[in-house]
Coordinates of C-alpha atoms and ligand atoms in Angstrom, one line a residue:
X1 CA 0.0 0.0 0.0
X2 CA 1.4 3.4 -1.0
X3 CA 0.2 6.9 -0.7
X4 CA -0.6 8.4 -4.1
X5 CA -1.9 11.6 -5.7
X6 CA -5.0 11.2 -7.9
X7 CA -3.1 12.5 -10.9
X8 CA -0.7 9.5 -10.7
X9 CA -3.4 6.8 -10.7
X10 CA -3.7 6.2 -14.4
X11 CA -0.2 4.8 -14.2
X12 CA -1.0 2.6 -11.1
X13 CA -3.7 0.3 -12.5
X14 CA -3.9 -2.9 -10.5
X15 CA -2.0 -1.4 -7.5
X16 CA -3.1 -0.8 -3.9
X17 CA -3.0 2.8 -3.0
X18 CA -4.2 5.2 -0.3
X19 CA -5.5 8.7 -1.4
X20 CA -6.1 11.5 1.1
X21 CA -8.4 14.3 0.2
X22 CA -11.9 15.7 0.6
X23 CA -15.3 14.4 -0.4
X24 CA -16.5 16.2 -3.5
X25 CA -19.8 14.3 -3.8
X26 CA -21.5 11.0 -3.1
X27 CA -24.3 8.9 -4.4
X28 CA -25.7 5.5 -3.6
X29 CA -27.2 2.7 -5.7
X30 CA -28.2 -0.5 -3.9
X31 CA -25.1 -2.2 -2.7
X32 CA -22.8 0.4 -4.1
X33 CA -21.7 3.8 -2.8
X34 CA -19.8 6.1 -5.1
X35 CA -17.7 8.7 -3.4
X36 CA -16.0 11.3 -5.6
X37 CA -12.8 12.3 -3.7
X38 CA -10.7 15.3 -4.7
X39 CA -7.2 15.9 -3.5
X40 CA -6.2 19.0 -5.5
X41 CA -4.5 17.0 -8.2
X42 CA -7.7 15.5 -9.5
X43 CA -11.1 13.8 -8.9
X44 CA -11.4 10.1 -8.1
X45 CA -14.5 8.0 -8.2
X46 CA -14.1 5.6 -5.3
X47 CA -16.5 2.7 -5.3
X48 CA -17.6 1.0 -2.0
X49 CA -19.2 -2.4 -2.6
X50 CA -21.1 -3.5 0.5
X51 CA -20.3 -7.3 0.3
X52 CA -16.6 -6.4 -0.3
X53 CA -15.9 -4.3 2.8
X54 CA -16.4 -4.3 6.6
X55 CA -19.7 -3.0 7.8
X56 CA -17.9 0.0 9.4
X57 CA -16.5 1.1 6.0
X58 CA -19.9 0.8 4.4
X59 CA -21.5 2.9 7.2
X60 CA -18.8 5.6 7.0
X61 CA -19.3 5.8 3.3
X62 CA -22.9 6.5 4.0
X63 CA -22.4 9.2 6.6
X64 CA -19.5 11.1 5.1
X65 CA -20.6 14.6 3.9
X66 CA -19.4 17.1 1.3
X67 CA -15.9 18.4 2.0
X68 CA -15.2 16.0 4.9
X69 CA -11.6 15.2 4.9
X70 CA -10.8 11.5 4.5
X71 CA -8.5 8.7 3.3
X72 CA -9.6 6.0 0.9
X73 CA -7.5 2.9 0.2
X74 CA -8.0 0.2 -2.3
X75 CA -7.2 -1.1 -5.8
X76 CA -6.9 1.1 -8.8
X77 CA -9.1 -0.1 -11.7
X78 CA -9.4 1.1 -15.3
X79 CA -12.8 2.6 -15.8
X80 CA -13.2 4.6 -19.1
X81 CA -16.4 6.2 -17.9
X82 CA -14.9 7.6 -14.7
X83 CA -13.0 11.0 -14.6
X84 CA -9.4 10.3 -15.4
X85 CA -10.2 6.9 -16.8
X86 CA -9.7 5.1 -13.4
X87 CA -11.6 4.4 -10.3
X88 CA -10.7 3.1 -6.9
X89 CA -12.2 -0.1 -5.5
X90 CA -12.4 0.8 -1.9
X91 CA -11.2 -1.6 0.8
X92 CA -10.6 0.9 3.6
X93 CA -12.1 4.3 4.4
X94 CA -11.0 6.6 7.3
X95 CA -12.7 9.9 8.0
X96 CA -10.2 12.5 9.2
X97 CA -12.9 15.2 10.0
X98 CA -16.6 15.0 9.4
X99 CA -17.8 18.3 7.9
X100 CA -21.6 18.4 8.4
X101 CA -22.4 21.9 7.2
X102 CA -20.2 23.0 4.4
X103 CA -21.5 26.4 3.3
X104 CA -21.1 26.1 -0.4
X105 CA -23.5 23.4 -1.6
X106 CA -24.2 22.3 -5.2
X107 CA -27.2 24.7 -5.4
X108 CA -26.7 28.2 -6.9
X109 CA -25.2 30.9 -4.6
X110 CA -25.0 34.6 -5.4
X111 CA -21.7 36.3 -6.1
X112 CA -21.6 38.1 -2.8
X113 CA -22.0 34.9 -0.8
X114 CA -19.3 33.2 -2.9
X115 CA -16.9 36.1 -2.5
X116 CA -17.5 36.2 1.3
X117 CA -16.5 32.5 1.2
X118 CA -13.7 32.9 -1.3
X119 CA -11.4 30.9 1.0
X120 CA -13.7 27.9 0.6
X121 CA -14.9 28.7 -2.9
X122 CA -11.4 28.1 -4.2
X123 CA -12.1 24.4 -3.7
X124 CA -14.9 24.4 -6.3
X125 CA -14.2 22.7 -9.5
X126 CA -14.6 25.8 -11.6
X127 CA -12.3 27.9 -9.4
X128 CA -9.8 25.1 -9.2
X129 CA -9.7 25.0 -13.0
X130 CA -9.2 28.8 -13.3
X131 CA -6.3 28.7 -10.8
X132 CA -4.7 25.9 -12.8
X133 CA -5.0 28.0 -16.0
X134 CA -3.5 31.0 -14.1
X135 CA -0.6 28.9 -12.9
X136 CA 0.1 27.6 -16.4
X137 CA 0.0 31.1 -17.8
X138 CA 2.3 32.6 -15.2
X139 CA 4.8 29.7 -15.5
X140 CA 4.6 30.1 -19.2
X141 CA 5.4 33.8 -18.9
X142 CA 8.5 33.1 -16.9
X143 CA 9.5 30.4 -19.3
X144 CA 9.0 32.6 -22.3
X145 CA 11.4 35.3 -20.9
X146 CA 13.9 33.0 -19.3
X147 CA 14.3 30.9 -22.4
X148 CA 14.9 34.1 -24.4
X149 CA 17.6 35.3 -21.9
X150 CA 15.6 38.0 -20.2
X151 CA 16.6 38.7 -16.6
X152 CA 13.8 38.9 -14.0
X153 CA 14.2 42.2 -12.0
X154 CA 11.6 42.7 -9.3
X155 CA 10.5 46.3 -8.9
X156 CA 9.6 47.7 -5.5
X157 CA 6.1 47.8 -4.2
X158 CA 6.6 50.9 -2.0
X159 CA 7.5 53.8 -4.1
X160 CA 8.0 57.6 -3.5
X161 CA 6.2 58.8 -6.7
X162 CA 3.6 58.0 -9.4
X163 CA 4.3 56.2 -12.7
X164 CA 1.0 56.1 -14.6
X165 CA -0.6 59.3 -13.2
X166 CA -1.3 60.5 -9.7
X167 CA -5.0 60.0 -9.5
X168 CA -5.0 56.3 -8.8
X169 CA -2.4 55.9 -6.1
X170 CA -2.8 54.1 -2.8
X171 CA -1.1 56.2 -0.3
X172 CA 0.6 55.0 2.9
X173 CA 2.7 56.4 5.6
X174 CA 6.4 55.6 5.4
X175 CA 7.9 56.7 8.7
X176 CA 6.4 60.2 8.4
X177 CA 6.9 60.4 4.7
X178 CA 4.3 59.7 2.0
X179 CA 4.7 56.5 0.0
X180 CA 2.6 54.9 -2.6
X181 CA 1.9 51.3 -3.6
X182 CA 3.3 50.7 -7.0
X183 CA 1.0 51.1 -10.0
X184 CA 3.7 49.7 -12.4
X185 CA 7.3 48.5 -12.2
X186 CA 8.3 50.1 -15.4
X187 CA 10.2 53.1 -14.3
X188 CA 12.4 50.8 -12.1
X189 CA 12.9 48.4 -15.0
X190 CA 14.3 50.9 -17.5
X191 CA 17.5 51.4 -15.5
X192 CA 17.8 47.6 -15.3
X193 CA 17.5 47.4 -19.1
X194 CA 20.7 49.4 -19.3
X195 CA 22.3 46.9 -16.9
X196 CA 21.1 43.6 -18.5
X197 CA 19.6 44.5 -21.9
X198 CA 16.4 42.4 -21.7
X199 CA 14.6 42.4 -18.4
X200 CA 11.1 41.9 -17.0
X201 CA 9.3 42.3 -13.7
X202 CA 6.3 40.4 -12.6
X203 CA 4.5 41.4 -9.5
X204 CA 1.4 42.9 -7.8
X205 CA 0.2 46.2 -9.0
X206 CA -2.2 48.6 -7.2
X207 CA -4.6 51.1 -8.7
X208 CA -7.1 53.1 -6.6
X209 CA -9.4 53.6 -9.5
X210 CA -12.9 54.0 -8.3
X211 CA -14.1 51.9 -11.2
X212 CA -16.6 49.2 -10.6
X213 CA -16.3 47.5 -13.9
X214 CA -15.8 43.8 -14.5
X215 CA -12.4 44.6 -15.9
X216 CA -10.9 46.4 -12.9
X217 CA -9.3 45.3 -9.7
X218 CA -7.6 47.4 -7.1
X219 CA -4.8 44.8 -6.9
X220 CA -3.7 42.9 -9.9
X221 CA -0.6 41.2 -11.3
X222 CA 1.3 42.6 -14.2
X223 CA 4.2 41.3 -16.1
X224 CA 6.4 44.0 -17.8
X225 CA 9.2 43.3 -20.2
X226 CA 11.6 46.2 -21.0
X227 CA 14.2 45.8 -23.8
X228 CA 17.2 48.0 -24.7
X229 CA 17.5 49.0 -28.3
X230 CA 14.1 47.7 -29.2
X231 CA 12.1 50.1 -31.3
X232 CA 8.3 50.4 -31.7
X233 CA 7.9 47.9 -34.5
X234 CA 9.9 45.3 -32.7
X235 CA 7.8 45.9 -29.6
X236 CA 4.7 45.1 -31.6
X237 CA 6.3 41.9 -32.8
X238 CA 7.3 41.0 -29.2
X239 CA 3.8 41.5 -27.9
X240 CA 2.3 39.4 -30.6
X241 CA 4.8 36.6 -30.2
X242 CA 4.4 36.7 -26.4
X243 CA 0.6 36.5 -26.4
X244 CA 0.2 34.0 -29.2
X245 CA 2.7 31.6 -27.8
X246 CA 1.1 31.8 -24.3
X247 CA -2.3 31.1 -25.7
X248 CA -0.9 28.1 -27.6
X249 CA 0.8 26.8 -24.5
X250 CA -2.2 27.1 -22.3
X251 CA -4.5 25.6 -24.9
X252 CA -2.1 22.7 -25.2
X253 CA -1.6 22.1 -21.5
X254 CA -5.0 22.9 -19.9
X255 CA -7.4 20.9 -22.1
X256 CA -9.0 19.3 -19.0
X257 CA -9.5 22.7 -17.3
X258 CA -11.0 24.2 -20.4
X259 CA -13.5 21.3 -20.5
X260 CA -14.4 21.8 -16.9
X261 CA -14.9 25.5 -17.6
X262 CA -16.9 24.7 -20.7
X263 CA -14.7 27.1 -22.6
X264 CA -15.2 27.1 -26.4
X265 CA -11.6 26.4 -27.3
X266 CA -12.2 27.1 -31.0
X267 CA -12.6 30.7 -30.0
X268 CA -9.1 30.8 -28.6
X269 CA -7.4 28.9 -31.4
X270 CA -7.2 31.9 -33.7
X271 CA -5.3 33.8 -31.0
X272 CA -2.6 31.1 -30.9
X273 CA -1.4 32.0 -34.3
X274 CA 0.3 35.1 -35.6
X275 CA -0.1 37.7 -36.9
X276 CA -2.5 39.9 -35.0
X277 CA -4.1 42.8 -36.9
X278 CA -2.4 46.2 -36.3
X279 CA -4.6 49.3 -36.6
X280 CA -3.5 52.8 -36.5
X281 CA -5.4 54.9 -33.9
X282 CA -6.7 57.3 -36.6
X283 CA -8.0 54.4 -38.7
X284 CA -9.6 52.9 -35.6
X285 CA -11.5 56.2 -35.0
X286 CA -12.7 56.2 -38.6
X287 CA -13.8 52.6 -38.4
X288 CA -15.7 53.3 -35.2
X289 CA -17.5 56.2 -36.8
X290 CA -18.7 53.9 -39.6
X291 CA -20.0 51.6 -36.9
X292 CA -22.0 54.5 -35.5
X293 CA -19.9 55.4 -32.5
X294 CA -19.7 59.1 -31.4
X295 CA -15.9 59.3 -31.2
X296 CA -13.6 62.0 -32.4
X297 CA -9.9 62.0 -33.0
X298 CA -8.2 62.6 -29.6
X299 CA -10.7 60.5 -27.6
X300 CA -9.6 57.6 -25.5
X301 CA -11.6 54.4 -26.3
X302 CA -13.9 52.8 -23.8
X303 CA -14.8 49.2 -23.4
X304 CA -17.6 49.3 -26.0
X305 CA -15.3 50.8 -28.6
X306 CA -12.6 48.3 -27.9
X307 CA -15.0 45.4 -28.2
X308 CA -16.4 46.7 -31.5
X309 CA -12.8 46.8 -32.9
X310 CA -11.6 43.5 -31.7
X311 CA -14.7 41.4 -32.2
X312 CA -14.5 41.9 -36.0
X313 CA -11.0 40.3 -35.9
X314 CA -11.9 37.4 -33.7
X315 CA -8.4 37.5 -32.3
X316 CA -6.4 40.2 -30.4
X317 CA -5.7 43.4 -32.2
X318 CA -3.1 46.0 -31.6
X319 CA -4.1 49.7 -31.8
X320 CA -1.0 51.8 -32.4
X321 CA 0.1 55.5 -32.3
X322 CA -2.4 57.0 -29.9
X323 CA -2.6 60.8 -29.4
X324 CA 0.2 61.7 -27.0
X325 CA -2.2 63.8 -24.9
X326 CA -4.1 60.7 -23.7
X327 CA -1.1 58.6 -22.9
X328 CA 1.6 58.5 -20.2
X329 CA 4.4 61.1 -20.0
X330 CA 7.3 58.7 -20.8
X331 CA 6.1 57.7 -24.3
X332 CA 8.3 58.5 -27.3
X333 CA 6.5 60.8 -29.8
X334 CA 6.2 59.5 -33.3
X335 CA 8.9 61.2 -35.4
X336 CA 6.5 61.7 -38.3
X337 CA 3.8 63.2 -36.1
X338 CA 4.9 64.4 -32.7
X339 CA 1.3 64.8 -31.5
X340 CA 1.1 61.0 -31.6
X341 CA 2.9 58.6 -29.2
X342 CA 4.6 55.4 -30.1
X343 CA 2.1 53.6 -27.9
X344 CA 0.2 50.3 -28.4
X345 CA -2.8 48.7 -26.7
X346 CA -3.5 45.1 -27.4
X347 CA -7.3 44.4 -27.2
X348 CA -8.6 40.8 -26.7
X349 CA -11.7 39.8 -28.6
X350 CA -15.1 38.8 -27.1
X351 CA -15.3 41.9 -24.9
X352 CA -12.2 41.2 -22.7
X353 CA -10.7 44.6 -23.5
X354 CA -7.2 45.9 -23.1
X355 CA -4.7 43.2 -22.1
X356 CA -1.5 45.0 -22.9
X357 CA -0.4 48.6 -22.8
X358 CA 3.1 49.6 -24.0
X359 CA 5.3 52.0 -25.8
X360 CA 8.7 53.1 -27.0
X361 CA 10.2 55.3 -24.2
X362 CA 11.5 58.8 -24.6
X363 CA 15.2 58.5 -24.7
X364 CA 16.2 62.2 -24.7
X365 CA 16.7 63.8 -21.3
X366 CA 15.5 67.2 -22.5
X367 CA 12.3 65.8 -24.0
X368 CA 11.6 63.8 -21.0
X369 CA 12.2 66.7 -18.6
X370 CA 9.8 68.7 -20.7
X371 CA 7.1 66.0 -20.4
X372 CA 7.5 65.7 -16.7
X373 CA 6.9 69.4 -16.4
X374 CA 3.9 69.3 -18.8
X375 CA 2.3 66.5 -16.7
X376 CA 2.9 68.5 -13.5
X377 CA 5.0 65.8 -12.0
X378 CA 7.6 66.6 -9.3
X379 CA 10.9 66.9 -11.2
X380 CA 13.0 66.1 -8.1
X381 CA 11.4 62.7 -7.7
X382 CA 12.4 61.8 -11.3
X383 CA 16.1 62.6 -11.2
X384 CA 17.1 59.0 -11.0
X385 CA 14.8 58.2 -13.9
X386 CA 16.3 61.0 -15.9
X387 CA 19.8 59.5 -15.2
X388 CA 18.9 56.6 -17.5
X389 CA 18.9 59.2 -20.3
X390 CA 21.9 61.1 -19.0
X391 CA 24.4 58.3 -18.7
X392 CA 24.5 56.4 -21.9
X393 CA 21.0 57.0 -23.2
X394 CA 19.5 54.4 -25.5
X395 CA 16.2 53.7 -27.3
X396 CA 14.1 51.1 -25.5
X397 CA 10.6 49.8 -25.4
X398 CA 8.4 47.7 -23.2
X399 CA 4.8 46.8 -22.3
X400 CA 2.7 45.6 -19.4
X401 CA 0.2 42.8 -19.5
X402 CA -2.4 42.3 -16.8
X403 CA -2.6 38.7 -15.7
X404 CA -6.2 38.7 -14.6
X405 CA -7.4 40.2 -17.9
X406 CA -5.7 37.4 -19.8
X407 CA -6.9 34.6 -17.4
X408 CA -10.5 36.0 -17.7
X409 CA -10.3 35.9 -21.5
X410 CA -8.7 32.5 -21.6
X411 CA -11.2 31.0 -19.2
X412 CA -14.2 32.9 -20.6
X413 CA -15.0 34.5 -17.3
X414 CA -17.6 37.3 -17.0
X415 CA -15.7 39.2 -14.3
X416 CA -12.0 39.6 -13.3
X417 CA -12.8 38.7 -9.7
X418 CA -12.6 35.0 -10.4
X419 CA -9.2 35.3 -12.1
X420 CA -7.3 36.1 -8.9
X421 CA -7.3 34.0 -5.7
X422 CA -8.4 36.9 -3.4
X423 CA -9.9 39.8 -5.4
X424 CA -9.6 43.3 -4.1
X425 CA -12.4 45.5 -5.3
X426 CA -14.0 48.8 -4.3
X427 CA -16.3 47.2 -1.7
X428 CA -14.2 44.1 -1.0
X429 CA -11.2 43.6 1.2
X430 CA -12.5 40.3 2.9
X431 CA -11.3 37.6 3.2
Ligands
LIG501 O1 -1.9 50.2 -19.6 P1 -1.2 50.2 -18.3 O2 -1.7 51.2 -17.3 O3 0.3 50.2 -18.6 C1 1.3 50.4 -17.6 O4 1.2 50.3 -16.4 C2 2.7 50.5 -18.2 N1 3.6 51.1 -17.3 C3 3.1 49.1 -18.7 C4 4.5 49.2 -19.3 O5 4.6 49.7 -20.4 N2 5.5 48.6 -18.7 O6 -1.5 48.7 -17.6 C5 -1.0 47.6 -18.3 C6 -2.0 46.5 -18.2 C7 -3.3 46.8 -18.9 O7 -3.2 46.6 -20.3 C8 -4.3 45.8 -18.3 O8 -4.1 44.5 -18.9 C9 -3.8 45.8 -16.9 O9 -2.4 46.2 -16.9 N3 -4.6 46.6 -16.0 C10 -5.5 46.2 -15.1 N4 -5.9 44.9 -14.8 C11 -6.8 44.8 -13.8 N5 -7.3 45.8 -13.1 C12 -6.9 47.1 -13.3 N6 -7.4 48.1 -12.6 C13 -5.9 47.3 -14.4 N7 -5.3 48.4 -14.9 C14 -4.5 48.0 -15.8
LIG502 MG1 -3.4 51.1 -20.6

């Protein structure tokens, strides 16, 4: 008898094993009791046959309740109709703790109830599948960069100044001084690009946006590559290669999870292949006008506009060269039209909105200093950032991708709150 994880059982047919986990569900039929046990690695149909076990085992199989912790032991049998293609013929059953009143039952619960029980909701099959997809995605991200010789440089979370604009900062007290939770690691990454060439950071990001949309969280995870000598067109190629290869990887490795999520994988397959359409901002405005949107050149796009543009393509699109006035201070102006920034947003199809924002960065110290002044940012706080331009300035570009936006899109979720283990939203800081 050996201890085994459920995921290993297809390779252990005919062997005696013990599995420890929690009761997912149970049903009875005459002399048979079927206990579906989950251990985090999978789901196992465990069959208790009354004439084959001691009476105590039969009785325990009858009284064990949803989410009770337990151990089942027996023989692994091939069973094509069972999840995973195997089942356990139970000989022994030991209840670790009986759980008589698990709050989340198979009936429908409202989102507030589920979010209040997020610590338990994580055990549900759908939530389990989403976290698996998230794990595959984040591992794939690190693999993508590591295998291409990028160096991971973690940016600080506590920062003295803004990066993406001052309106959405969480402020905290830092021994009598003001500090802010990071809203992007980018500024700290740019100096590291001069040290290592190709770098990325990957960490939590905080935005105190009072937006209550299904696309916004107060705390989310962002991965940000930054590359020395990379110009705008190369940045578009990088973003496209990055996202398409991640989609292909997750599609390949998370088939089971997508089945559990009932995700239409055909809708993702187009996104696993390059190229992605690239649309100039000006052309996007014209296209939106023909679709009846009241947009003018200079406007930022909202969710509806983004959806209209990306849905036509059926795969992510890249909108390029936005008006500089609606983008961040550090973006390099287009040499052919300085009112435009060398900025890109990648928009996912099916209403998932912006998944990537990026740009070429201003590399001239004078131009950057002017932008800092125009944006009313405190020049003193940006001296170190200006040094990147003063001591061996170089063209460079990068982008940021929001993990929860991508997980939502991949999993077909209706709200970002399910894409992160513990969502932080305007009215939610518990649990
Ligand atoms: O477009 P953003 O604001 O870009 C930056 O922060 C740049 N400094 C990145 C860079 O160039 N290194 O944010 C990047 C991405 C968005 O495209 C979106 O996917 C995600 O971060 N994001 C959010 N995700 C969840 N909740 C929010 N409130 C988000 N705000 C941005
Ligand atoms: Mg953006």
